[in-house]
């Protein structure tokens, strides 16, 4: 078992953390102690996290076994199609471990069959109720009654993966954030099969090497976007069957695309009939007691990460999705909410003391640390990403250095910055020095996923970048040849914002489905307020496929940008060297490996022979936001090879002047040729 070092590297790498050494090392020891307790010093966390092979409905060589943890129950029956939904002695569970509250039932092969619906009828002191098993792996909703039930899932020929283990290329990590249900053009709920057949090829063509799937864990309310989870081990049946999800993931792997899941362990839906709320007469079985029981902003329940049974449930959940479905990792939702007793609400987090002032949930921090450790025991190449806004130090630092072990953290400051800039500043006040600082502002020892916007910015009540820039003119002037000033401005800045965000990443880049081509309008799931309409809960792929509309220009640029950045090995690990910025000219230039990135954010001023001091040699243009191929004006001749002009003062540095024509509101990428 690992020991806490006398000085963790996380502290050594950041002297400002020195005053908080006791807290940092204390959290590290807490995780080690809890790991030792859970594994009893003999097994690995991966061996411990196998509850899904024990609890719930299990197919045996002969017959079936069913187990449930329900310490407050006094009697439990399995009811379903197989017994007319009546309580029968044959289907009564026995309490086998009184101290731990585990109930068990063995059934004959013929007692239940594939496709049968079932639930638990649970009795507790002074109460009773029907419940869906906590470990149910298949949950379906009746189309007429809208009632959810567990379902026996044991097809005669289950899906067989072509690859046992997929090790995704993360060089760099390019994430396509997607939602299965709204990935169809039709006004309906899309399916796993439709996504596999129709959307996967688009993702592959676009150059993305990883998909982040939202809303996979079963949730009773479709409009929650999948964030109010009821059944943590059941893939949402509204999209199709478990085998269809497996085929989707396997197909993505065969295409060289990794698949991570947007996993929700930060809270759970309050529903009792569908979820874990008041599961067996104890509303606190899985959740914190008292004031910490409910999330004040999300109308949901907060897991009690201090209970070993809850840790077993959540850790097993992580391993289950990797083992059973071959997910390559997870984006953990709502990490900020987990880290703090007040869920981070109303806090500014302006100094390091805010992260070590006793307002942190050390149990949740311990869980996240152990989850990362366990996930990478299962697959050393797994991907874990934290959605965290407070800036907690060490979140994406290695555990052995004193961190919490995530591979990446979301660079949540970047989309907020772009929104604020677009809303509050006129174009003449956009300062490249401020932009460059914002997109590169991160801890040196932690990798981030940069993004200009995700699904959050596309939800109803908010606006995507393209809509903030162009607004209603997208409806009337987005046909090629009919563009007005607003459209030209919006398209130019849309491309430049994405290029600056992606080209300065230090880990990965994320784009939400459709935003790459400027998908119009917001996302609004069916609800009573919109007449249960699917009009805004879909993706209009026909827009980007129409050669007469401007959408394909944005999509083509995004694809060219992604392919360019992924063509360079370890691009995300390369040093970002600022060459020049001038806020009055609104010019920014920086270098990464053999590529030079030049931005002119000035709305009207173009510059001729603008000089940049760069490594001497000759350079070719490899990407230009102003290219006619991407809906630009094509003011510069990108076929011209650019040679540096010698300067005696910099001869010893082997640098010369690269003089360029830089049109207004455009960006260009040049690549140095090898000699």
XYZ file of C-alpha atoms in Angstrom:
675
model
C 0.000 0.000 0.000
C 1.252 3.469 -0.859
C 2.495 5.830 1.804
C 2.158 9.565 2.050
C 5.427 11.230 1.106
C 6.930 13.845 3.396
C 6.412 16.415 0.648
C 3.963 15.700 -2.145
C 4.942 16.918 -5.613
C 1.730 18.896 -5.903
C 2.977 21.157 -3.113
C 6.518 21.225 -4.452
C 5.180 22.325 -7.862
C 3.219 25.209 -6.341
C 4.803 26.994 -3.351
C 1.546 28.881 -2.750
C 0.094 25.599 -1.488
C 2.711 25.313 1.264
C 0.456 26.800 4.001
C -2.114 24.080 3.285
C 0.255 21.121 3.464
C -1.548 19.589 6.437
C -4.917 19.644 4.629
C -3.515 18.302 1.347
C -1.582 15.497 2.989
C -4.563 14.764 5.234
C -6.817 14.223 2.225
C -4.183 12.012 0.659
C -3.943 9.867 3.793
C -7.731 9.741 4.066
C -7.958 8.179 0.598
C -5.214 5.673 1.403
C -6.873 4.729 4.688
C -10.278 4.327 3.058
C -8.792 2.231 0.273
C -7.172 -0.003 2.874
C -10.465 -0.301 4.728
C -12.489 -1.164 1.626
C -10.012 -3.652 0.206
C -8.976 -5.045 3.586
C -5.381 -4.655 2.504
C -5.610 -7.635 0.178
C -7.589 -6.758 -2.953
C -7.441 -3.884 -5.380
C -10.196 -1.294 -5.656
C -11.093 -2.861 -8.999
C -11.646 -6.176 -7.223
C -13.772 -4.424 -4.598
C -15.965 -2.614 -7.141
C -17.799 -5.683 -8.441
C -21.170 -5.244 -6.777
C -22.919 -5.441 -10.149
C -21.865 -9.095 -10.347
C -23.506 -9.850 -6.997
C -26.473 -7.516 -6.487
C -29.552 -7.257 -8.662
C -30.753 -10.027 -10.945
C -27.976 -12.478 -11.828
C -28.183 -15.347 -14.341
C -26.598 -18.488 -12.955
C -25.604 -21.653 -14.781
C -28.860 -23.089 -13.501
C -31.517 -20.643 -12.515
C -31.335 -17.105 -11.179
C -30.200 -15.208 -8.109
C -31.428 -11.827 -6.926
C -29.948 -9.678 -4.140
C -30.696 -6.246 -2.738
C -29.292 -4.081 0.047
C -32.241 -2.839 2.101
C -31.350 -2.608 5.812
C -34.643 -0.992 6.843
C -36.898 -3.515 5.116
C -38.827 -6.110 7.103
C -40.071 -8.081 4.107
C -39.459 -8.032 0.326
C -41.237 -9.779 -2.553
C -40.381 -9.846 -6.239
C -43.503 -9.163 -8.274
C -43.930 -9.039 -12.040
C -45.337 -10.532 -15.218
C -44.312 -13.992 -14.048
C -46.660 -14.015 -11.033
C -49.412 -11.658 -12.084
C -47.835 -8.883 -9.989
C -48.954 -10.708 -6.837
C -46.978 -11.495 -3.714
C -46.128 -15.182 -3.638
C -44.095 -17.072 -1.078
C -41.930 -18.467 -3.862
C -40.796 -14.942 -4.679
C -40.165 -13.791 -1.084
C -36.575 -12.679 -0.421
C -34.627 -13.932 2.592
C -32.478 -11.681 4.744
C -29.105 -13.390 4.652
C -26.791 -10.933 6.406
C -28.682 -9.180 9.154
C -25.926 -6.736 10.044
C -25.554 -5.558 6.460
C -29.215 -5.767 5.468
C -28.743 -7.889 2.350
C -31.731 -9.813 0.991
C -31.550 -12.756 -1.416
C -33.757 -14.916 -3.636
C -32.981 -17.969 -5.785
C -35.264 -18.921 -8.661
C -35.544 -21.796 -11.104
C -34.673 -21.330 -14.765
C -38.340 -21.384 -15.759
C -39.575 -18.964 -13.090
C -38.733 -15.870 -15.138
C -37.778 -15.247 -18.743
C -36.177 -12.631 -20.953
C -38.421 -9.594 -21.328
C -40.441 -10.062 -18.155
C -41.206 -6.883 -16.228
C -40.710 -6.857 -12.461
C -40.389 -4.748 -9.326
C -39.892 -5.227 -5.622
C -42.729 -4.946 -3.124
C -40.949 -3.701 -0.013
C -42.385 -3.607 3.501
C -40.823 -1.587 6.287
C -41.935 -0.492 9.723
C -45.186 1.436 9.325
C -45.045 1.429 5.527
C -44.782 -0.340 2.183
C -44.170 0.457 -1.467
C -43.207 -0.812 -4.898
C -39.604 -0.153 -5.869
C -37.353 -0.693 -8.863
C -34.225 -2.602 -7.725
C -31.280 -0.288 -7.078
C -28.980 -2.448 -9.221
C -31.456 -2.978 -12.097
C -29.624 -3.168 -15.415
C -32.644 -2.687 -17.641
C -35.558 -0.339 -16.903
C -38.378 0.409 -19.351
C -41.388 2.704 -19.419
C -44.864 1.634 -20.426
C -45.969 3.798 -23.356
C -49.534 4.044 -22.098
C -49.280 4.241 -18.309
C -45.827 5.918 -18.333
C -44.902 3.661 -15.399
C -41.296 2.443 -15.175
C -40.425 -1.177 -14.361
C -37.286 -3.288 -14.298
C -37.009 -5.809 -17.102
C -35.327 -9.198 -17.271
C -32.633 -8.857 -19.924
C -31.125 -12.146 -21.031
C -31.302 -12.436 -24.825
C -30.416 -15.809 -26.280
C -27.664 -14.167 -28.293
C -26.293 -11.064 -26.599
C -24.003 -8.665 -28.412
C -20.386 -9.842 -28.721
C -17.757 -7.107 -28.913
C -15.177 -7.188 -31.684
C -12.649 -5.639 -29.326
C -12.213 -6.640 -25.709
C -10.309 -3.499 -24.754
C -10.068 -0.263 -26.690
C -7.206 2.090 -25.954
C -8.173 5.430 -27.380
C -5.716 7.843 -28.931
C -5.565 11.019 -26.847
C -3.072 12.886 -28.933
C -4.752 15.352 -28.497
C -8.186 14.458 -27.108
C -10.906 15.835 -29.371
C -14.321 15.328 -27.765
C -17.626 15.416 -29.598
C -20.258 15.926 -26.888
C -23.493 14.276 -28.009
C -26.981 13.324 -26.879
C -28.499 10.227 -28.470
C -32.117 11.356 -28.274
C -31.662 14.730 -29.915
C -29.169 13.543 -32.548
C -31.887 12.950 -35.112
C -33.359 15.465 -37.574
C -36.903 14.195 -37.003
C -39.031 15.635 -34.217
C -38.779 12.574 -31.970
C -36.398 10.719 -29.659
C -33.431 9.358 -31.597
C -32.062 5.863 -31.087
C -28.731 4.151 -30.521
C -28.998 2.593 -33.987
C -29.745 5.890 -35.706
C -26.801 7.514 -33.957
C -24.510 4.660 -34.994
C -25.653 4.719 -38.598
C -26.115 8.435 -39.189
C -24.021 10.413 -36.704
C -20.917 8.307 -36.122
C -19.789 8.791 -39.756
C -20.130 12.568 -39.318
C -17.991 12.477 -36.184
C -15.350 10.380 -37.912
C -15.323 12.668 -40.955
C -15.045 15.687 -38.682
C -11.816 14.342 -37.184
C -12.969 13.887 -33.587
C -11.376 10.953 -31.768
C -13.684 10.731 -28.761
C -17.436 10.921 -28.138
C -18.939 12.043 -24.831
C -22.437 10.597 -24.520
C -24.977 12.392 -22.351
C -28.123 11.027 -20.750
C -27.125 7.351 -20.828
C -28.110 6.467 -17.257
C -31.870 5.993 -17.026
C -33.830 9.070 -15.999
C -37.612 9.402 -15.656
C -37.877 12.945 -17.050
C -36.473 13.313 -20.555
C -36.246 17.090 -20.154
C -33.648 16.752 -17.396
C -31.066 16.122 -20.163
C -30.191 12.949 -18.222
C -28.966 14.710 -15.093
C -31.748 13.506 -12.752
C -30.775 9.832 -12.723
C -33.079 7.197 -11.265
C -31.447 3.910 -12.298
C -27.679 4.111 -12.283
C -26.933 0.727 -13.882
C -29.583 0.896 -16.628
C -28.858 2.486 -20.012
C -31.805 4.606 -21.052
C -34.332 2.376 -22.793
C -35.935 5.323 -24.620
C -32.965 5.139 -27.029
C -33.059 1.363 -27.563
C -31.713 -1.836 -26.052
C -28.493 -2.526 -24.134
C -27.195 -4.530 -27.083
C -27.783 -1.615 -29.432
C -25.736 0.645 -27.148
C -22.964 -1.947 -27.081
C -22.971 -2.128 -30.859
C -22.749 1.660 -31.076
C -19.707 1.745 -28.779
C -18.059 -1.197 -30.526
C -18.590 0.436 -33.924
C -17.054 3.675 -32.679
C -14.034 1.725 -31.450
C -13.640 0.005 -34.793
C -13.629 3.494 -36.354
C -10.829 4.576 -34.000
C -13.100 6.693 -31.811
C -13.147 6.422 -28.027
C -16.409 6.726 -26.081
C -16.753 8.262 -22.636
C -19.916 8.627 -20.602
C -21.278 11.700 -18.900
C -21.690 10.022 -15.509
C -23.830 11.552 -12.759
C -22.657 10.697 -9.236
C -23.164 14.170 -7.813
C -26.838 13.659 -6.997
C -29.906 11.515 -7.724
C -33.525 12.136 -8.638
C -35.900 12.431 -5.674
C -38.427 9.984 -7.132
C -39.300 7.055 -4.882
C -41.176 4.854 -7.363
C -38.437 5.074 -10.010
C -35.303 5.918 -8.046
C -33.490 5.506 -4.737
C -35.415 8.045 -2.674
C -36.818 6.395 0.471
C -35.855 3.040 -1.028
C -36.935 0.786 1.835
C -38.506 3.138 4.319
C -35.232 4.932 4.987
C -34.857 8.170 2.992
C -31.205 8.294 4.103
C -30.185 4.821 2.963
C -28.096 6.226 0.109
C -28.170 9.913 0.962
C -26.992 12.406 3.569
C -29.235 13.220 6.504
C -30.612 16.556 7.664
C -29.772 19.781 5.871
C -27.456 17.994 3.445
C -30.117 15.548 2.247
C -31.447 17.645 -0.635
C -29.618 19.778 -3.160
C -31.021 23.310 -2.768
C -30.606 24.261 -6.435
C -31.239 21.000 -8.268
C -34.273 19.581 -6.404
C -32.442 16.282 -6.006
C -30.823 14.068 -3.362
C -27.162 14.132 -2.302
C -25.258 10.874 -1.894
C -23.680 10.086 1.474
C -20.089 9.470 0.409
C -19.179 8.580 3.991
C -21.024 5.245 3.837
C -19.005 2.287 2.595
C -22.123 0.789 1.006
C -22.612 3.959 -1.040
C -18.960 3.930 -2.072
C -19.391 0.310 -3.123
C -22.491 1.236 -5.152
C -20.839 4.169 -6.955
C -17.449 2.553 -7.536
C -19.170 -0.565 -8.853
C -21.216 1.668 -11.128
C -18.060 3.071 -12.710
C -16.570 -0.350 -13.274
C -19.860 -1.753 -14.581
C -20.055 0.714 -17.475
C -16.452 -0.058 -18.421
C -16.768 -3.816 -18.019
C -20.216 -4.382 -19.503
C -20.343 -1.650 -22.161
C -16.649 -0.943 -22.824
C -16.863 2.775 -22.119
C -13.378 4.286 -22.204
C -13.939 6.579 -19.256
C -16.149 9.277 -17.847
C -16.844 12.962 -17.656
C -17.946 13.414 -14.032
C -20.818 15.866 -13.838
C -21.281 18.397 -11.043
C -17.949 17.896 -9.295
C -18.057 21.365 -7.719
C -21.350 20.448 -6.082
C -19.727 17.353 -4.599
C -16.642 19.100 -3.241
C -18.318 21.628 -0.946
C -20.951 21.467 1.780
C -22.703 24.436 0.160
C -22.223 22.908 -3.325
C -20.139 25.932 -4.335
C -23.247 28.108 -4.571
C -22.605 31.825 -4.245
C -18.855 31.453 -3.717
C -16.232 33.365 -5.695
C -13.163 31.225 -4.828
C -10.669 34.053 -5.094
C -7.787 32.618 -3.038
C -6.300 29.280 -2.027
C -7.739 29.538 1.454
C -11.216 29.008 -0.014
C -10.223 25.430 -0.886
C -8.966 24.507 2.582
C -11.259 26.332 5.008
C -13.179 23.332 6.314
C -16.146 23.849 3.983
C -15.099 20.901 1.830
C -16.729 17.464 1.863
C -13.722 15.237 2.505
C -15.895 12.155 1.995
C -16.769 13.263 -1.559
C -13.145 14.185 -2.252
C -12.124 10.733 -1.061
C -14.715 9.078 -3.302
C -13.572 10.978 -6.394
C -9.957 10.089 -5.628
C -10.754 6.400 -5.232
C -12.969 6.415 -8.327
C -10.130 7.763 -10.460
C -7.719 5.250 -9.010
C -10.104 2.342 -9.566
C -10.997 3.394 -13.113
C -7.347 3.446 -14.120
C -6.793 0.057 -12.507
C -9.460 -1.317 -14.834
C -7.976 0.474 -17.857
C -4.703 2.354 -17.543
C -5.615 4.340 -20.684
C -9.049 5.338 -19.386
C -10.129 8.976 -19.639
C -11.588 10.863 -16.687
C -12.707 14.475 -16.927
C -13.984 16.667 -14.084
C -16.654 19.297 -14.627
C -15.511 21.682 -11.902
C -15.829 25.442 -11.791
C -14.257 26.518 -8.477
C -10.663 25.778 -9.509
C -9.896 23.297 -6.712
C -6.110 22.683 -6.915
C -4.977 19.140 -7.628
C -8.193 17.916 -9.176
C -6.393 16.776 -12.341
C -3.046 16.079 -10.696
C -1.865 12.468 -10.221
C -2.831 10.821 -6.961
C 0.779 10.019 -6.125
C 1.525 13.746 -6.309
C -1.252 14.567 -3.871
C -3.966 15.187 -6.453
C -7.355 13.585 -7.006
C -6.385 11.711 -10.143
C -8.569 13.096 -12.943
C -6.867 13.103 -16.337
C -8.458 16.410 -17.300
C -10.588 19.177 -15.885
C -13.007 21.258 -17.935
C -11.681 24.758 -18.677
C -14.984 26.284 -17.624
C -13.577 29.798 -17.533
C -13.215 29.923 -21.312
C -16.886 29.772 -22.436
C -17.827 32.221 -19.693
C -15.156 34.573 -20.987
C -16.344 34.413 -24.602
C -19.953 35.025 -23.579
C -18.994 38.007 -21.449
C -16.806 39.428 -24.224
C -19.500 39.128 -26.888
C -22.207 40.554 -24.615
C -20.314 43.441 -23.049
C -17.590 44.634 -25.443
C -17.791 46.228 -28.843
C -15.458 44.671 -31.391
C -12.940 47.511 -31.142
C -12.436 46.715 -27.434
C -11.587 43.037 -27.869
C -8.050 42.801 -26.479
C -5.896 39.898 -27.715
C -3.749 40.032 -24.580
C -6.843 39.347 -22.475
C -8.000 36.552 -24.779
C -4.603 34.869 -24.761
C -4.356 35.049 -20.978
C -7.831 33.545 -20.561
C -7.338 30.568 -22.872
C -3.946 29.744 -21.327
C -4.800 30.467 -17.683
C -4.497 27.091 -15.927
C -2.362 25.176 -13.493
C 0.834 23.941 -15.109
C 0.565 20.492 -13.551
C -3.041 19.845 -14.643
C -4.404 19.152 -18.102
C -7.663 20.761 -19.191
C -10.308 20.306 -21.861
C -10.737 23.646 -23.620
C -14.040 24.577 -25.225
C -15.792 27.648 -26.527
C -19.241 26.299 -25.668
C -20.861 23.049 -24.593
C -24.473 21.947 -24.219
C -24.794 24.347 -21.264
C -24.613 27.380 -23.517
C -27.171 25.937 -25.932
C -30.011 25.430 -23.459
C -33.221 27.439 -23.663
C -32.789 30.732 -21.845
C -29.181 31.003 -23.022
C -27.624 31.518 -26.441
C -24.982 29.747 -28.474
C -22.036 31.782 -29.728
C -23.373 31.866 -33.271
C -26.735 33.182 -32.064
C -25.111 35.823 -29.880
C -23.133 36.975 -32.912
C -25.791 36.826 -35.641
C -29.171 36.348 -33.941
C -32.257 36.557 -36.187
C -30.218 37.238 -39.333
C -29.440 33.505 -39.354
C -33.041 32.957 -40.420
C -32.990 35.452 -43.272
C -29.420 35.882 -44.507
C -27.657 32.535 -44.198
C -28.042 31.592 -47.836
C -24.838 31.807 -49.842
C -24.743 35.109 -51.698
C -27.346 36.744 -49.465
C -25.174 37.395 -46.395
C -25.266 40.778 -44.683
C -22.684 42.400 -42.409
C -23.911 40.598 -39.286
C -23.560 37.203 -40.949
C -20.051 37.866 -42.282
C -18.962 39.219 -38.892
C -20.528 36.338 -36.994
C -19.067 33.630 -39.201
C -15.585 35.165 -39.039
C -15.585 35.474 -35.248
C -17.152 32.034 -34.806
C -14.195 30.485 -36.623
C -11.598 32.658 -34.880
C -12.968 31.978 -31.401
C -12.866 28.245 -32.014
C -9.391 28.309 -33.493
C -7.934 30.324 -30.609
C -9.642 28.075 -28.048
C -8.595 24.805 -29.659
C -5.068 25.791 -30.664
C -4.111 26.784 -27.106
C -5.364 23.626 -25.415
C -3.062 21.753 -23.068
C -5.042 18.521 -22.997
C -8.121 18.353 -25.143
C -10.876 20.249 -26.920
C -14.652 19.780 -26.754
C -17.496 20.702 -29.075
C -21.192 20.077 -28.557
C -23.037 18.274 -31.341
C -24.049 20.703 -34.072
C -22.249 23.744 -32.715
C -19.384 23.069 -35.108
C -21.614 24.243 -37.966
C -23.446 26.936 -36.022
C -26.649 25.037 -35.310
C -29.426 27.617 -35.013
C -31.687 28.098 -32.027
C -31.533 26.741 -28.512
C -32.236 23.331 -26.983
C -35.626 22.924 -25.359
C -36.803 19.443 -24.463
C -40.485 18.498 -24.618
C -42.364 19.934 -21.652
C -45.763 21.259 -20.768
C -44.644 24.833 -21.480
C -43.912 24.094 -25.152
C -46.736 21.660 -25.775
C -44.412 18.649 -25.421
C -42.740 19.571 -28.695
C -39.535 18.000 -30.028
C -38.914 20.880 -32.435
C -35.971 22.218 -30.426
C -34.745 18.861 -29.101
C -33.124 17.664 -32.305
C -30.275 18.465 -34.685
C -31.041 19.846 -38.143
C -28.346 18.007 -40.103
C -30.038 19.001 -43.356
C -28.786 22.545 -42.816
C -25.103 21.611 -42.882
C -25.738 19.181 -45.751
C -27.260 21.931 -47.900
C -24.531 23.314 -50.216
C -26.544 26.504 -50.701
C -26.404 27.525 -47.036
C -23.525 28.967 -45.004
C -23.672 26.281 -42.320
C -21.439 23.945 -44.297
C -18.693 26.608 -44.375
C -18.512 26.550 -40.577
C -18.658 22.765 -40.496
C -15.931 22.455 -43.122
C -13.707 24.851 -41.195
C -14.208 22.937 -37.963
C -13.254 19.687 -39.669
C -10.152 21.256 -41.216
C -9.142 22.695 -37.823
C -9.610 19.400 -35.981
C -7.705 17.422 -38.610
C -4.858 19.949 -38.559
C -4.422 19.928 -34.785
C -4.633 16.142 -34.531
C -2.065 15.733 -37.316
C 0.695 16.873 -34.940
C 1.865 14.308 -32.406
C 1.521 15.516 -28.825
C 0.355 18.914 -30.034
C -1.452 19.495 -26.737
C 1.763 18.938 -24.770
C 3.847 21.340 -26.820
C 4.947 24.699 -25.442
C 2.881 27.761 -26.353
C 5.301 30.558 -27.156
C 3.835 34.014 -27.534
C 5.408 35.850 -30.477
C 3.556 39.119 -30.381
C 0.450 40.914 -29.246
C -0.679 44.471 -29.777
C -4.012 45.425 -28.289
C -4.274 48.616 -30.320
C -3.812 46.685 -33.568
C -5.770 43.764 -32.048
C -3.088 41.386 -33.304
C -1.978 38.160 -31.581
C 0.640 35.641 -32.704
C 2.036 32.545 -30.995
C 3.976 29.420 -31.916
C 3.532 25.731 -31.155
C 6.096 23.311 -32.548
C 6.429 24.185 -36.271
C 3.141 26.083 -36.503
C 2.564 29.831 -36.265
C -0.908 31.111 -35.321
C -1.737 34.698 -36.249
C -4.994 36.474 -35.321
C -6.255 39.893 -36.363
C -9.382 40.689 -34.338
C -9.613 44.246 -35.633
C -13.015 44.722 -37.289
C -11.834 47.017 -40.110
C -8.021 47.328 -40.218
C -6.044 44.991 -42.444
C -2.255 45.034 -42.281
C 0.292 44.631 -45.040
C 3.786 43.272 -44.265
C 3.030 42.906 -40.559
C 6.265 41.475 -39.151
C 6.697 38.624 -36.659
C 10.049 37.396 -35.364
C 10.023 33.617 -35.820
C 12.477 30.739 -36.389
C 14.066 31.338 -39.776
C 12.898 29.265 -42.708
C 9.995 29.063 -45.097
C 6.358 28.659 -44.165
C 3.199 27.502 -45.909
C -0.359 28.468 -45.029
C -2.200 25.386 -43.722
C -5.412 27.023 -42.488
C -7.065 30.391 -43.019
C -10.382 31.437 -41.506
C -10.814 33.930 -44.371
C -10.544 31.276 -47.070
C -13.384 31.243 -49.578
C -13.679 27.519 -48.862
C -14.870 28.478 -45.374
C -17.146 31.343 -46.334
C -14.489 34.039 -46.087
C -13.461 36.723 -48.552
C -10.204 35.086 -49.630
C -8.248 38.340 -49.441
C -4.857 36.614 -49.040
C -3.253 34.233 -51.516
C -2.719 31.083 -49.484
C -0.722 29.403 -52.241
C 2.216 31.763 -51.634
C 5.153 30.339 -49.689
C 6.453 32.751 -47.046
C 10.179 33.160 -46.386
C 11.674 34.821 -43.345
C 13.744 37.971 -43.826
C 17.135 37.834 -42.033
C 17.907 40.265 -39.239
C 21.549 40.610 -38.127
C 20.468 41.300 -34.552
C 18.826 37.888 -34.275
C 21.149 35.857 -36.471
C 22.617 34.024 -33.477
C 19.068 32.988 -32.452
C 18.351 31.772 -35.974
C 15.336 34.018 -36.167
C 14.040 36.183 -38.974
C 11.054 38.351 -39.837
C 7.938 36.737 -41.236
C 6.004 39.486 -42.993
C 2.355 38.815 -43.715
C -0.727 40.412 -45.126
C -3.283 39.978 -42.307
C -6.844 40.916 -43.298
C -9.229 42.317 -40.723
C -11.134 39.853 -38.594
C -9.234 36.779 -39.744
C -6.736 34.200 -38.519
C -4.123 32.192 -40.353
C -1.998 29.158 -39.439
C 1.382 28.673 -41.078
C 3.633 25.639 -40.839
C 7.409 25.722 -41.107
C 8.813 23.401 -43.728
C 11.523 20.971 -42.740
C 14.911 21.439 -44.370
